[in-house]
PDB file of C-alpha atoms in Angstrom:
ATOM      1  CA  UNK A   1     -25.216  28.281-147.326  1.00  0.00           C
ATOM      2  CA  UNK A   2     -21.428  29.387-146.435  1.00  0.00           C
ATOM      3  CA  UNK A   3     -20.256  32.614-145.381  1.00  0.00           C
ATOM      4  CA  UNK A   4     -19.125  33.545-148.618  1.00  0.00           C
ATOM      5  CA  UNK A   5     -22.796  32.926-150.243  1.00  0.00           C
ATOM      6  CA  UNK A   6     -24.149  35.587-147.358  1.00  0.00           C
ATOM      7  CA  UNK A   7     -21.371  38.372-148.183  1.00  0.00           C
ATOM      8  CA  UNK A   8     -21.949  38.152-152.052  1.00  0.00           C
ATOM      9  CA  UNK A   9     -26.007  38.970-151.352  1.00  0.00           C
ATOM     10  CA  UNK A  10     -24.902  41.742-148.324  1.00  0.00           C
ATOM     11  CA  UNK A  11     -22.750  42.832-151.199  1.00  0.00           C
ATOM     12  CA  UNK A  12     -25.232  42.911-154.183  1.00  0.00           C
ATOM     13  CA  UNK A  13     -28.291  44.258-151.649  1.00  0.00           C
ATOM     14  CA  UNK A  14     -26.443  47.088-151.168  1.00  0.00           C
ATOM     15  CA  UNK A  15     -24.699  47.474-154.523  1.00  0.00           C
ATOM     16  CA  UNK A  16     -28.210  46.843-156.394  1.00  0.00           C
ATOM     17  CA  UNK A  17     -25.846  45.694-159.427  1.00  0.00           C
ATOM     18  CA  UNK A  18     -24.575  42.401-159.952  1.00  0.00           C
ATOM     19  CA  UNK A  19     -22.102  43.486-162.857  1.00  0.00           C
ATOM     20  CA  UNK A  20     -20.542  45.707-159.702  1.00  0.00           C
ATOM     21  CA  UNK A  21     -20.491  43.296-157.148  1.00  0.00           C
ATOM     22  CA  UNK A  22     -18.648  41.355-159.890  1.00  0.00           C
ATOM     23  CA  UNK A  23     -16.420  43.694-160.391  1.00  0.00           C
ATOM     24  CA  UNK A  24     -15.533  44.966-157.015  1.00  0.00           C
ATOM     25  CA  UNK A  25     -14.542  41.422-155.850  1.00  0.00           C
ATOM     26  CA  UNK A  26     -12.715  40.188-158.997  1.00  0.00           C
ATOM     27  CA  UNK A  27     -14.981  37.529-160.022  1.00  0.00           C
ATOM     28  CA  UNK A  28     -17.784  36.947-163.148  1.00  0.00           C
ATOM     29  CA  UNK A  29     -21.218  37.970-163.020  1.00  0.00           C
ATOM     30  CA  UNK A  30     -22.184  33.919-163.293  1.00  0.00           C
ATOM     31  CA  UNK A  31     -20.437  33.513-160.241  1.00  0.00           C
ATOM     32  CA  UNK A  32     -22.355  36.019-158.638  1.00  0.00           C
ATOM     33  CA  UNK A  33     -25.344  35.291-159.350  1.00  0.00           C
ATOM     34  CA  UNK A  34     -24.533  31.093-158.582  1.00  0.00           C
ATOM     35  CA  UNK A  35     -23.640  32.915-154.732  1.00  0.00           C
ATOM     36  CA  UNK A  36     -27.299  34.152-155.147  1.00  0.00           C
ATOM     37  CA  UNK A  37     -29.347  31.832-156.576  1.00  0.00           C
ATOM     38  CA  UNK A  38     -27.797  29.023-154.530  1.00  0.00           C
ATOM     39  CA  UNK A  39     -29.132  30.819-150.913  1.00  0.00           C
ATOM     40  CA  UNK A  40     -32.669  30.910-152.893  1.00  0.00           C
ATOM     41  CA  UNK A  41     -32.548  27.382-153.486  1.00  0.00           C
ATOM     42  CA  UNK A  42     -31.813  26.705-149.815  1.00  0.00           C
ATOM     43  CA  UNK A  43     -34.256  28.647-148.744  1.00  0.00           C
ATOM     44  CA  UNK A  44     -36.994  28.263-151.086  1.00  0.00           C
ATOM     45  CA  UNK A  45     -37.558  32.266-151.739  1.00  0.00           C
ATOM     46  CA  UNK A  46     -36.297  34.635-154.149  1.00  0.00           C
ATOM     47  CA  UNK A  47     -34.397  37.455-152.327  1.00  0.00           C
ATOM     48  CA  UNK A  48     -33.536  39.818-155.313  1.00  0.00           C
ATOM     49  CA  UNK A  49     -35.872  40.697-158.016  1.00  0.00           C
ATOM     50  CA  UNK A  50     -34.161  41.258-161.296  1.00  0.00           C
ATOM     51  CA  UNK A  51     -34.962  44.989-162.849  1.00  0.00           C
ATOM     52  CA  UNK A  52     -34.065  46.573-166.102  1.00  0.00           C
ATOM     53  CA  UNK A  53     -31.178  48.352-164.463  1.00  0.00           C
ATOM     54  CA  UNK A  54     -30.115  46.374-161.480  1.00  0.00           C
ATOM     55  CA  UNK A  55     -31.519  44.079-158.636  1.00  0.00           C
ATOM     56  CA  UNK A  56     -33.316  45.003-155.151  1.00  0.00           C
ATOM     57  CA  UNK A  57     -34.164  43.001-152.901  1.00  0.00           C
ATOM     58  CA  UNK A  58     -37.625  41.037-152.021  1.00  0.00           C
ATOM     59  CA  UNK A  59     -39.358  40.907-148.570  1.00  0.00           C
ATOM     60  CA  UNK A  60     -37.625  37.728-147.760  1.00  0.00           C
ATOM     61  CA  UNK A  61     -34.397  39.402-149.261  1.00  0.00           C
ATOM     62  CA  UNK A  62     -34.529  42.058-146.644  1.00  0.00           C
ATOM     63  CA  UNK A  63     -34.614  40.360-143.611  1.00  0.00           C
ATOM     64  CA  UNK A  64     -32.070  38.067-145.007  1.00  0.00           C
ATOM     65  CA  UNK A  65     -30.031  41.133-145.892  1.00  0.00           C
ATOM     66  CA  UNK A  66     -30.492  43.470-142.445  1.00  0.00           C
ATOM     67  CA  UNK A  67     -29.486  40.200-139.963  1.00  0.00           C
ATOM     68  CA  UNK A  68     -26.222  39.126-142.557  1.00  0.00           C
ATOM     69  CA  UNK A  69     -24.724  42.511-143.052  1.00  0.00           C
ATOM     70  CA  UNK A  70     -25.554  42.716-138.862  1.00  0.00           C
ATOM     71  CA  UNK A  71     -23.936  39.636-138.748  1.00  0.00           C
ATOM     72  CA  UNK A  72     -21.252  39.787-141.370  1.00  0.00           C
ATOM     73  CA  UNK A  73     -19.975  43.239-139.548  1.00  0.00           C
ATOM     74  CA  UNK A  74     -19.791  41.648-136.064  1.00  0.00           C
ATOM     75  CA  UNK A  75     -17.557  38.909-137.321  1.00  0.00           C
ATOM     76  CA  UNK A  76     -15.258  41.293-138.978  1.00  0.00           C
ATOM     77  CA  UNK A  77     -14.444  43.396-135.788  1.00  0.00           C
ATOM     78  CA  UNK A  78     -13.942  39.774-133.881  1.00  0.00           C
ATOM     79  CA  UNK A  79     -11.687  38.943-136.730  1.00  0.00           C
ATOM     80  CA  UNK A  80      -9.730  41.881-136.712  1.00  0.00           C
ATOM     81  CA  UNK A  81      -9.533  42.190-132.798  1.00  0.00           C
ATOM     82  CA  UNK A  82      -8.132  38.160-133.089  1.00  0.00           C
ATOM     83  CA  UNK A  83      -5.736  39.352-135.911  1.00  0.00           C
ATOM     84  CA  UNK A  84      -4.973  42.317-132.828  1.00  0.00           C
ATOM     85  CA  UNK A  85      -4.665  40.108-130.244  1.00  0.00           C
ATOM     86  CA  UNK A  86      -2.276  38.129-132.465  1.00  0.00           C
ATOM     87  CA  UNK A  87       0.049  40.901-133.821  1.00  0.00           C
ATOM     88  CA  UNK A  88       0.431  41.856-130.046  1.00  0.00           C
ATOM     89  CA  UNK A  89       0.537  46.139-130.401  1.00  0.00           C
ATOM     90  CA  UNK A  90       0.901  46.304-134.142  1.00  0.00           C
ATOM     91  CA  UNK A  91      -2.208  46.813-136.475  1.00  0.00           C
ATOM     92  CA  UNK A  92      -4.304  49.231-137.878  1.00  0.00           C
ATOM     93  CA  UNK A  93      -7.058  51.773-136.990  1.00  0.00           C
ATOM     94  CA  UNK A  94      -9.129  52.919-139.063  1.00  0.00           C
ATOM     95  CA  UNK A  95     -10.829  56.495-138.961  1.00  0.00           C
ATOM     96  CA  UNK A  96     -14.072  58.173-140.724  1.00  0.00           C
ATOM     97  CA  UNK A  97     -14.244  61.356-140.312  1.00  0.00           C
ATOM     98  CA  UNK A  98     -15.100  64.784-141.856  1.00  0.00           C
ATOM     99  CA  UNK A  99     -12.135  66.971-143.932  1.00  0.00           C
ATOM    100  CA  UNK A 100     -11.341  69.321-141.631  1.00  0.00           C
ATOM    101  CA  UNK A 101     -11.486  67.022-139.056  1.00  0.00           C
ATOM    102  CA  UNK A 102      -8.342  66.001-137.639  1.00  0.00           C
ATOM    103  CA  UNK A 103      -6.517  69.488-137.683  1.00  0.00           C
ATOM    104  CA  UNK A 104      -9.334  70.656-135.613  1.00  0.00           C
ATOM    105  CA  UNK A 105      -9.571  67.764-132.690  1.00  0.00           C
ATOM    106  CA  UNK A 106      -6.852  65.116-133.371  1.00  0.00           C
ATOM    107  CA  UNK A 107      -3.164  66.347-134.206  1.00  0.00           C
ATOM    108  CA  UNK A 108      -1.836  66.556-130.824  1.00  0.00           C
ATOM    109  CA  UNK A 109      -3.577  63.590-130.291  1.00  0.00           C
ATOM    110  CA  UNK A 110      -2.117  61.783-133.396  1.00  0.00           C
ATOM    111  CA  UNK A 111       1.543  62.943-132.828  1.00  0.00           C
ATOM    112  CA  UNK A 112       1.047  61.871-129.233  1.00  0.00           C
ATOM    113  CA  UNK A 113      -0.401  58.197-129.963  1.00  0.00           C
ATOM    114  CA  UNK A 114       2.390  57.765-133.152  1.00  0.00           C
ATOM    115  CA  UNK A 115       5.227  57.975-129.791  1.00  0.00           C
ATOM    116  CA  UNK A 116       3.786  55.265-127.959  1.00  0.00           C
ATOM    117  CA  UNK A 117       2.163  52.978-131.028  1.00  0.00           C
ATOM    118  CA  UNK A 118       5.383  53.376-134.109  1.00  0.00           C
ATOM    119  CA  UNK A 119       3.874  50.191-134.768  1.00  0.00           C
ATOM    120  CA  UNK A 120       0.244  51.372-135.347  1.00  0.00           C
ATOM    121  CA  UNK A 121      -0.800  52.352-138.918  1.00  0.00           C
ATOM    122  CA  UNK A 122      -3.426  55.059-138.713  1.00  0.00           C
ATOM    123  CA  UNK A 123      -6.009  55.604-141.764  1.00  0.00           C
ATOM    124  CA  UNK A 124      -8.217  58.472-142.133  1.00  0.00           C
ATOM    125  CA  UNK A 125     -10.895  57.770-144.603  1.00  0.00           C
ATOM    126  CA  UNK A 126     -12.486  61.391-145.519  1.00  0.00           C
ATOM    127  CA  UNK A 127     -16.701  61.337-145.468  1.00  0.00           C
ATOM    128  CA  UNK A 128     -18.754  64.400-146.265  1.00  0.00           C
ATOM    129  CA  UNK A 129     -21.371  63.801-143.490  1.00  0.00           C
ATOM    130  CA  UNK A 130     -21.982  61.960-140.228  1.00  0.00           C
ATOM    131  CA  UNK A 131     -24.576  59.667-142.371  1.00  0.00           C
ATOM    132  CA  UNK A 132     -21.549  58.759-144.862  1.00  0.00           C
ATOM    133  CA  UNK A 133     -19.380  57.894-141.240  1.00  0.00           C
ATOM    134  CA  UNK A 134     -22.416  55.587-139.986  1.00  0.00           C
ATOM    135  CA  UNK A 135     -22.142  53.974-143.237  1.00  0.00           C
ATOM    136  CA  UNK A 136     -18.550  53.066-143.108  1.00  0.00           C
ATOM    137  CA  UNK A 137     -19.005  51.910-139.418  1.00  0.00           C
ATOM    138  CA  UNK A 138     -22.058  49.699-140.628  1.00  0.00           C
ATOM    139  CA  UNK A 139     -19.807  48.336-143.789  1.00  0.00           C
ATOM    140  CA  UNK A 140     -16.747  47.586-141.661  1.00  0.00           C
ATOM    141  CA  UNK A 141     -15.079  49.720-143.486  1.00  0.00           C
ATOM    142  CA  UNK A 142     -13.989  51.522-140.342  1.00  0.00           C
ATOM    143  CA  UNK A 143     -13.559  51.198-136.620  1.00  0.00           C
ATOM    144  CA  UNK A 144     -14.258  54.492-135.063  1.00  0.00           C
ATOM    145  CA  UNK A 145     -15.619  58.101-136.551  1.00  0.00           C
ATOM    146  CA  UNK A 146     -15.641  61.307-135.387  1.00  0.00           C
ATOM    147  CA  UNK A 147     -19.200  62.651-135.715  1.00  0.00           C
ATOM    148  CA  UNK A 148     -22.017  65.188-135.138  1.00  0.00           C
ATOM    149  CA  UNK A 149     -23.847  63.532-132.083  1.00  0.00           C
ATOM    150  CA  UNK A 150     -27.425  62.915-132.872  1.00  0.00           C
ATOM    151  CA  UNK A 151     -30.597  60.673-132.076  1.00  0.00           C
ATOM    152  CA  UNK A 152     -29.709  56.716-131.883  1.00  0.00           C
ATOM    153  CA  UNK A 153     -28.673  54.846-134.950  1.00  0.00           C
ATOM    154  CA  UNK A 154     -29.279  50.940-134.613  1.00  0.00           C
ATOM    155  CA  UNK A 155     -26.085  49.387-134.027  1.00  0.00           C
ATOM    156  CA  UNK A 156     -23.790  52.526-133.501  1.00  0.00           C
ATOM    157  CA  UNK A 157     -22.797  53.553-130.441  1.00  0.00           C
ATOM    158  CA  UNK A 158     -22.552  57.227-129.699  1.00  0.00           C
ATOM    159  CA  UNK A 159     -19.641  58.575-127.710  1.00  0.00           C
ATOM    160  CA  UNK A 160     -20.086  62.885-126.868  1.00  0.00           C
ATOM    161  CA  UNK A 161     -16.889  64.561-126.258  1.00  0.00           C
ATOM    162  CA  UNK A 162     -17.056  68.068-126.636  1.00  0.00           C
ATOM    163  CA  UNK A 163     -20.254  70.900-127.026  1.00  0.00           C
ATOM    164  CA  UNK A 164     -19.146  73.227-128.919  1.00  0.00           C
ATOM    165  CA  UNK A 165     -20.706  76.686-128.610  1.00  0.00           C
ATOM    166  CA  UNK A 166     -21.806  78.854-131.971  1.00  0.00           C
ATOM    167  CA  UNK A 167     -20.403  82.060-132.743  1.00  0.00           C
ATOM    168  CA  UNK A 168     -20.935  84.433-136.045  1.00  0.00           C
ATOM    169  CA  UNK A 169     -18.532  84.488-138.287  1.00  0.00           C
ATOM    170  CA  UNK A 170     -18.229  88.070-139.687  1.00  0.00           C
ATOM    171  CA  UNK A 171     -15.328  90.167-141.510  1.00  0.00           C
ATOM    172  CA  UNK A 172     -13.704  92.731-139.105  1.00  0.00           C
ATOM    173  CA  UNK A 173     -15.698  95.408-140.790  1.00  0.00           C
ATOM    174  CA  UNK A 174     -18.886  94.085-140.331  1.00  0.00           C
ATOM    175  CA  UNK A 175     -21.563  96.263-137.915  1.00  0.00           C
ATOM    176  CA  UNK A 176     -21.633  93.160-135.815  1.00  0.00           C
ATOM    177  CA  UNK A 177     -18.002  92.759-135.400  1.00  0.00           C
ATOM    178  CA  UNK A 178     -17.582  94.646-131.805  1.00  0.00           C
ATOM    179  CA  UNK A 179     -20.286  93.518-130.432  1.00  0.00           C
ATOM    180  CA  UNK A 180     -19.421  91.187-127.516  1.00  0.00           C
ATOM    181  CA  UNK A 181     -22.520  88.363-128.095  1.00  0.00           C
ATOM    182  CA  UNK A 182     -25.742  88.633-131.105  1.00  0.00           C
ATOM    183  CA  UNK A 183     -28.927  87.211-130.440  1.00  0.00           C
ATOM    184  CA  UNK A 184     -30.324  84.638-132.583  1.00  0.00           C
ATOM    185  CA  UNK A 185     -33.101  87.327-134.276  1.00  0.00           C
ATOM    186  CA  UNK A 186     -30.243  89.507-135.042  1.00  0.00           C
ATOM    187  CA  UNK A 187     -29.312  87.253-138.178  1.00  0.00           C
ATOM    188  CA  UNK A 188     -31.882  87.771-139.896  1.00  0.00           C
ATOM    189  CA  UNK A 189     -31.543  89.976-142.843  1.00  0.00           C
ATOM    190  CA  UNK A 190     -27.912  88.858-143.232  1.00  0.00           C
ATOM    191  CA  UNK A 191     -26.240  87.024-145.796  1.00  0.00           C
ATOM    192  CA  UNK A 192     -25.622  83.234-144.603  1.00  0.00           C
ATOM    193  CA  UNK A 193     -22.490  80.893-145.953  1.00  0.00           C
ATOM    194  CA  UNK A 194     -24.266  77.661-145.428  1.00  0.00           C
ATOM    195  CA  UNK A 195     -23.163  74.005-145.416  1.00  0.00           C
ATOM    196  CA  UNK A 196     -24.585  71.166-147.835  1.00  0.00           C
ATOM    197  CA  UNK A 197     -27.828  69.442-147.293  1.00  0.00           C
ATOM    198  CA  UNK A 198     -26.611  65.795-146.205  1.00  0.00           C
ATOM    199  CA  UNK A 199     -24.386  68.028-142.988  1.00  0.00           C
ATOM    200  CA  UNK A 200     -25.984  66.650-140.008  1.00  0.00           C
ATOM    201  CA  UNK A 201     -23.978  69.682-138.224  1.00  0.00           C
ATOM    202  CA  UNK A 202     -26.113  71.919-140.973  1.00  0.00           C
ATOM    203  CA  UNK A 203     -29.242  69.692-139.763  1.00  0.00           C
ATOM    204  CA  UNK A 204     -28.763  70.781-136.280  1.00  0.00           C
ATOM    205  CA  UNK A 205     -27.860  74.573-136.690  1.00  0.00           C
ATOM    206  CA  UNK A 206     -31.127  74.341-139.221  1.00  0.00           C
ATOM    207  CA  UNK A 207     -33.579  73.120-136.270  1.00  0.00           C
ATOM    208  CA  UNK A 208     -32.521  75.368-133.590  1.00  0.00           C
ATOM    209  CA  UNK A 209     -32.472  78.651-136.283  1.00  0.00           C
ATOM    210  CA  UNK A 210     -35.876  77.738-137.455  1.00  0.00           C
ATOM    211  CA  UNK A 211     -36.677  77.588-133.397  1.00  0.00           C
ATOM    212  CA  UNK A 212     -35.779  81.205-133.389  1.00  0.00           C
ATOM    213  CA  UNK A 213     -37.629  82.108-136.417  1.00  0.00           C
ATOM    214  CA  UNK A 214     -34.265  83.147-137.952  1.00  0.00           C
ATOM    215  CA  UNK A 215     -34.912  83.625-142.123  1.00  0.00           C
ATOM    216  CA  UNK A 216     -31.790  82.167-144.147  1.00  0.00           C
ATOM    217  CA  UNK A 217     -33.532  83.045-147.387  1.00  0.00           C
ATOM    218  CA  UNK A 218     -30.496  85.109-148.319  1.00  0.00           C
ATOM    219  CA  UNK A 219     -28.298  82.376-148.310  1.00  0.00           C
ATOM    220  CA  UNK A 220     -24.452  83.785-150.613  1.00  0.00           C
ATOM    221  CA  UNK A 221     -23.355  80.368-151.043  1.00  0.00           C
ATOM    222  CA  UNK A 222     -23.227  76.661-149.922  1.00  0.00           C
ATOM    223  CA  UNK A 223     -19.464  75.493-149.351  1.00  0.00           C
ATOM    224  CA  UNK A 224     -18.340  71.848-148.089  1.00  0.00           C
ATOM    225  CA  UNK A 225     -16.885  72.743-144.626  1.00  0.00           C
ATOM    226  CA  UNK A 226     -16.609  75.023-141.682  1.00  0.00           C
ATOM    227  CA  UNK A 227     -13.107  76.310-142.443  1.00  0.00           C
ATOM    228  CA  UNK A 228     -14.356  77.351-146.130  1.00  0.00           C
ATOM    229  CA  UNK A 229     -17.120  79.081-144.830  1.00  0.00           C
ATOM    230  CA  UNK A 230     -14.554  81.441-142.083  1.00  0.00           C
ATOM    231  CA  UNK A 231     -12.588  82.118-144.800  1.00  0.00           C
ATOM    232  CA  UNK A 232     -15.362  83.411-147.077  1.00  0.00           C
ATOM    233  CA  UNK A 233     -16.871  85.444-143.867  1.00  0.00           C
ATOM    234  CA  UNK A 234     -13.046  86.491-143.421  1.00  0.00           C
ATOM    235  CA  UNK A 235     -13.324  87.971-147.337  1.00  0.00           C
ATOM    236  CA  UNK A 236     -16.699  89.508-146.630  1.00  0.00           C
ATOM    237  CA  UNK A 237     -18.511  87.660-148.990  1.00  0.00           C
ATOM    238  CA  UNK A 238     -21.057  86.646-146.432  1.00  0.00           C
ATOM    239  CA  UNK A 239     -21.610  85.501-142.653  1.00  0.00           C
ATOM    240  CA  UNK A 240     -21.608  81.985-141.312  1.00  0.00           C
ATOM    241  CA  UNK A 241     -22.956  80.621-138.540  1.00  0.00           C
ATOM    242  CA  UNK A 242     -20.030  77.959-137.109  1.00  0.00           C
ATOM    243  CA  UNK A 243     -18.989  75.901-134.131  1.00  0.00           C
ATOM    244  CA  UNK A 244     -15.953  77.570-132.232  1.00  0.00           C
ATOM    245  CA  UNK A 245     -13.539  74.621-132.711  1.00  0.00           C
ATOM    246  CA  UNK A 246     -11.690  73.997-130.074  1.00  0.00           C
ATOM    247  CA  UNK A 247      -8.325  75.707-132.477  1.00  0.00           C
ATOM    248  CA  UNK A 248      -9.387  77.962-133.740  1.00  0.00           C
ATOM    249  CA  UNK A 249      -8.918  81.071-131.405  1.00  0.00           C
ATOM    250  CA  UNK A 250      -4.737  80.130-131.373  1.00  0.00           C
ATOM    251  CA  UNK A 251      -4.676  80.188-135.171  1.00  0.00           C
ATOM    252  CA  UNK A 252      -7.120  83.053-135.928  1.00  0.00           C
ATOM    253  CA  UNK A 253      -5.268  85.639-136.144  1.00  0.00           C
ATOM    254  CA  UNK A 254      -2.822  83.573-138.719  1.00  0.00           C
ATOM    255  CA  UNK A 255      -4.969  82.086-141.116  1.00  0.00           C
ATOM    256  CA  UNK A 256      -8.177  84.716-140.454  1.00  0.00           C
ATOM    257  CA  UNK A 257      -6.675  87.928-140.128  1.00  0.00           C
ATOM    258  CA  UNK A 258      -9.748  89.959-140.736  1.00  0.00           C
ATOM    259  CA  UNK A 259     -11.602  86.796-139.369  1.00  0.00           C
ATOM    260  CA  UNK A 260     -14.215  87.955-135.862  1.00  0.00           C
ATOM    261  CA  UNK A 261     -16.112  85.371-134.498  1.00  0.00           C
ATOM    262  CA  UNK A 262     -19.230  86.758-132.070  1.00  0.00           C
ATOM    263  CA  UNK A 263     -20.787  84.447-129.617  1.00  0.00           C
ATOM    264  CA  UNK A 264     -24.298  83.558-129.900  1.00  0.00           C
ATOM    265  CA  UNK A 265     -25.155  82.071-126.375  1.00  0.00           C
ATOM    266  CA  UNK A 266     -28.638  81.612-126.985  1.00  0.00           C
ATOM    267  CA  UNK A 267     -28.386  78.868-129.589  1.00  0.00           C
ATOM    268  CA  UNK A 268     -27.484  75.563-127.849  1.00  0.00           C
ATOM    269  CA  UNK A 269     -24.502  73.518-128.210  1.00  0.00           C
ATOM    270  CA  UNK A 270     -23.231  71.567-131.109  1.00  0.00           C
ATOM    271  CA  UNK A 271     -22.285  68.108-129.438  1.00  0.00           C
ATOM    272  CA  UNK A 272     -19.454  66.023-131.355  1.00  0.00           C
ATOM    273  CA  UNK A 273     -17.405  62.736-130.325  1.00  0.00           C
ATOM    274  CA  UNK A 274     -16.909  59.167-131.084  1.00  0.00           C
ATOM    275  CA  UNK A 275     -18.806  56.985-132.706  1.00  0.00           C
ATOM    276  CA  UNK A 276     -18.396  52.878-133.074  1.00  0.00           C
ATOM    277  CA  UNK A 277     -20.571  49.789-133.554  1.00  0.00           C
ATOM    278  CA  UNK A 278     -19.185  47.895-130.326  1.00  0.00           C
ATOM    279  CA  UNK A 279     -16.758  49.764-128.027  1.00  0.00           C
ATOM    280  CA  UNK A 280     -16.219  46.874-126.417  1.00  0.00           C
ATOM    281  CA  UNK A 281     -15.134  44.739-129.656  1.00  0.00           C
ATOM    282  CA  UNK A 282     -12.718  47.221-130.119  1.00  0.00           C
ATOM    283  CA  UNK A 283      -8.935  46.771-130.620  1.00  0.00           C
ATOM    284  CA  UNK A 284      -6.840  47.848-128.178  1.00  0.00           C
ATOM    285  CA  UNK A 285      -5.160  50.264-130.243  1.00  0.00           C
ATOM    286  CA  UNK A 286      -8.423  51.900-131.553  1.00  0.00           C
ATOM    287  CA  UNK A 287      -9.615  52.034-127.412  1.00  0.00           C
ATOM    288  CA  UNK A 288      -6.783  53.811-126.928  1.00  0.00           C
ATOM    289  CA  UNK A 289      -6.310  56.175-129.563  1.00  0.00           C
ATOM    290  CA  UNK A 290     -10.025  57.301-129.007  1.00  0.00           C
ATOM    291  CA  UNK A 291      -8.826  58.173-125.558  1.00  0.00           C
ATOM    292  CA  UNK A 292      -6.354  60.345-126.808  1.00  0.00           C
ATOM    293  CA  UNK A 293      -8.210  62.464-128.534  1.00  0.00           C
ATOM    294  CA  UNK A 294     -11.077  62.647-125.388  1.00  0.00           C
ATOM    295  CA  UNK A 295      -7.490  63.481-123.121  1.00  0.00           C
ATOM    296  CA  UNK A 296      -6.662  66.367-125.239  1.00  0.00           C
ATOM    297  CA  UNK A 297     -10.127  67.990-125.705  1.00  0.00           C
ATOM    298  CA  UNK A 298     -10.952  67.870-122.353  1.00  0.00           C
ATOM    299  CA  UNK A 299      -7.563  69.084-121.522  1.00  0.00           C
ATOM    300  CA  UNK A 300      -7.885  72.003-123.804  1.00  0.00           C
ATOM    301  CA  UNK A 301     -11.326  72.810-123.933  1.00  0.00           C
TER     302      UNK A 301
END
């Protein structure tokens, strides 16, 4: 059994196609399944069971497959902290996060850490939800992401930075425009911009409407972000129900002009921050530039 042997099976487990995992890493489909068939020989049990359209794994293949992509991921961030440690302050950090993402919480913080790290590549990897984030954490595929803060994922490690308050986002000609704060029971009857299904920040805003028996029946549309939905509540093509990001009230009046945003104090917080699977097996660089960000939201918010 070598290394190699374990990250071909993580590889196919989670592809569920051999003819990909061949393809994604440049080698035949014999010499997949040879990666495969040799752990099965070693340990006398069949971990994937062929189907018509793919493979899955067995029992055994499943607790073969949760401890060796465990396993696989911790070596990767021990490998890349030794290739750190080597390259002195040079290196990369990688970053999952939504679209909208860094122009709302990271660009001071970005312009800041590229002065003191010219040596530092940063990558921004674009997910549509904090499930998609955990994923690339879980895959090594990332170091830190910027997420929706929610109940305990195995293996992640939750950082909150900010709560962000909710406000109603309404065209300036909208009855509720004035007003200084809206209840929650005072959206009902209007017509919601909503986010997609897999938004964990949609998730949240879902639980605590429904906890104010707030009806979003008349939902206008579904769009992919927050700042779509402002600027189709800034056209008066419906309402939305958003976070007050920490930049938006600076760049309102620019990019919103007929943009008002009404606080709704009674719905709790949304709380957002870091994510990682070990702080600790961090690089430097990526410690570092996750305390940049935290130094200018806490300094600005």
């Amino acid at each position: 059994m070598t290394l190699d042997d374990l990250r071909v099976f993580v590889a196919a487990c989670e592809a569920g196609n051999l003819s990909a995992v061949a393809r994604d890493l440049s080698r035949t489909q014999s010499a997949i399944s040879q990666h495969v068939r040799r752990l099965e020989t070693e340990l006398g049990l069949t971990l994937l069971e062929r189907r018509p359209r793919g493979v899955a794994p067995t029992q055994a293949g499943s607790i073969l497959h949760a401890a060796a992509a465990q396993g696989i991921a911790q070596l990767d961030l021990a490998l890349r902290r030794l290739r750190d440690l080597r390259e002195g302050e040079s290196g990369t950090v990688r970053i999952a996060t939504g679209s909208t993402t860094v122009r709302h919480f990271m660009a001071a913080a970005v312009v800041e850490f590229r002065r003191g790290h010219p040596d530092v590549h940063l990558e921004f990897r674009t997910e549509t939800s904090t499930r998609g984030c955990f994923d690339a954490l879980a895959a090594g595929e990332a170091d830190l992401a910027w997420i929706t803060i929610g109940a305990p994922v195995r293996g992640i490690e939750q950082r909150p930075v900010l709560s962000l308050p909710w406000v109603l986002a309404v065209h300036a000609g909208h009855p509720l425009a004035g007003r200084e704060s809206v209840a929650p029971e005072e959206l009902n009857g209007l017509r919601p911009i909503r986010l997609p299904e897999n938004s964990a920040g949609r998730a949240h805003l879902d639980g605590q409407l429904a906890a104010a028996a707030v009806d979003e029946a008349n939902a206008t549309t579904s769009v992919a972000d927050w700042d779509t939905a402002m600027l189709l509540a800034g056209l008066d093509l419906g309402t939305a129900v958003v976070p007050d990001l920490p930049d938006l009230p600076g760049r309102r009046a620019a990019d919103h002009p007929e943009l008002r945003l009404v606080p709704i104090p009674e719905l709790p917080p949304l709380a957002v921050g870091w994510a990682a699977r070990q702080w600790e097996a961090l690089s430097r660089a990526a410690r570092e530039f996750a305390q940049a960000v935290v130094a200018q939201q806490r300094g600005t918010a």
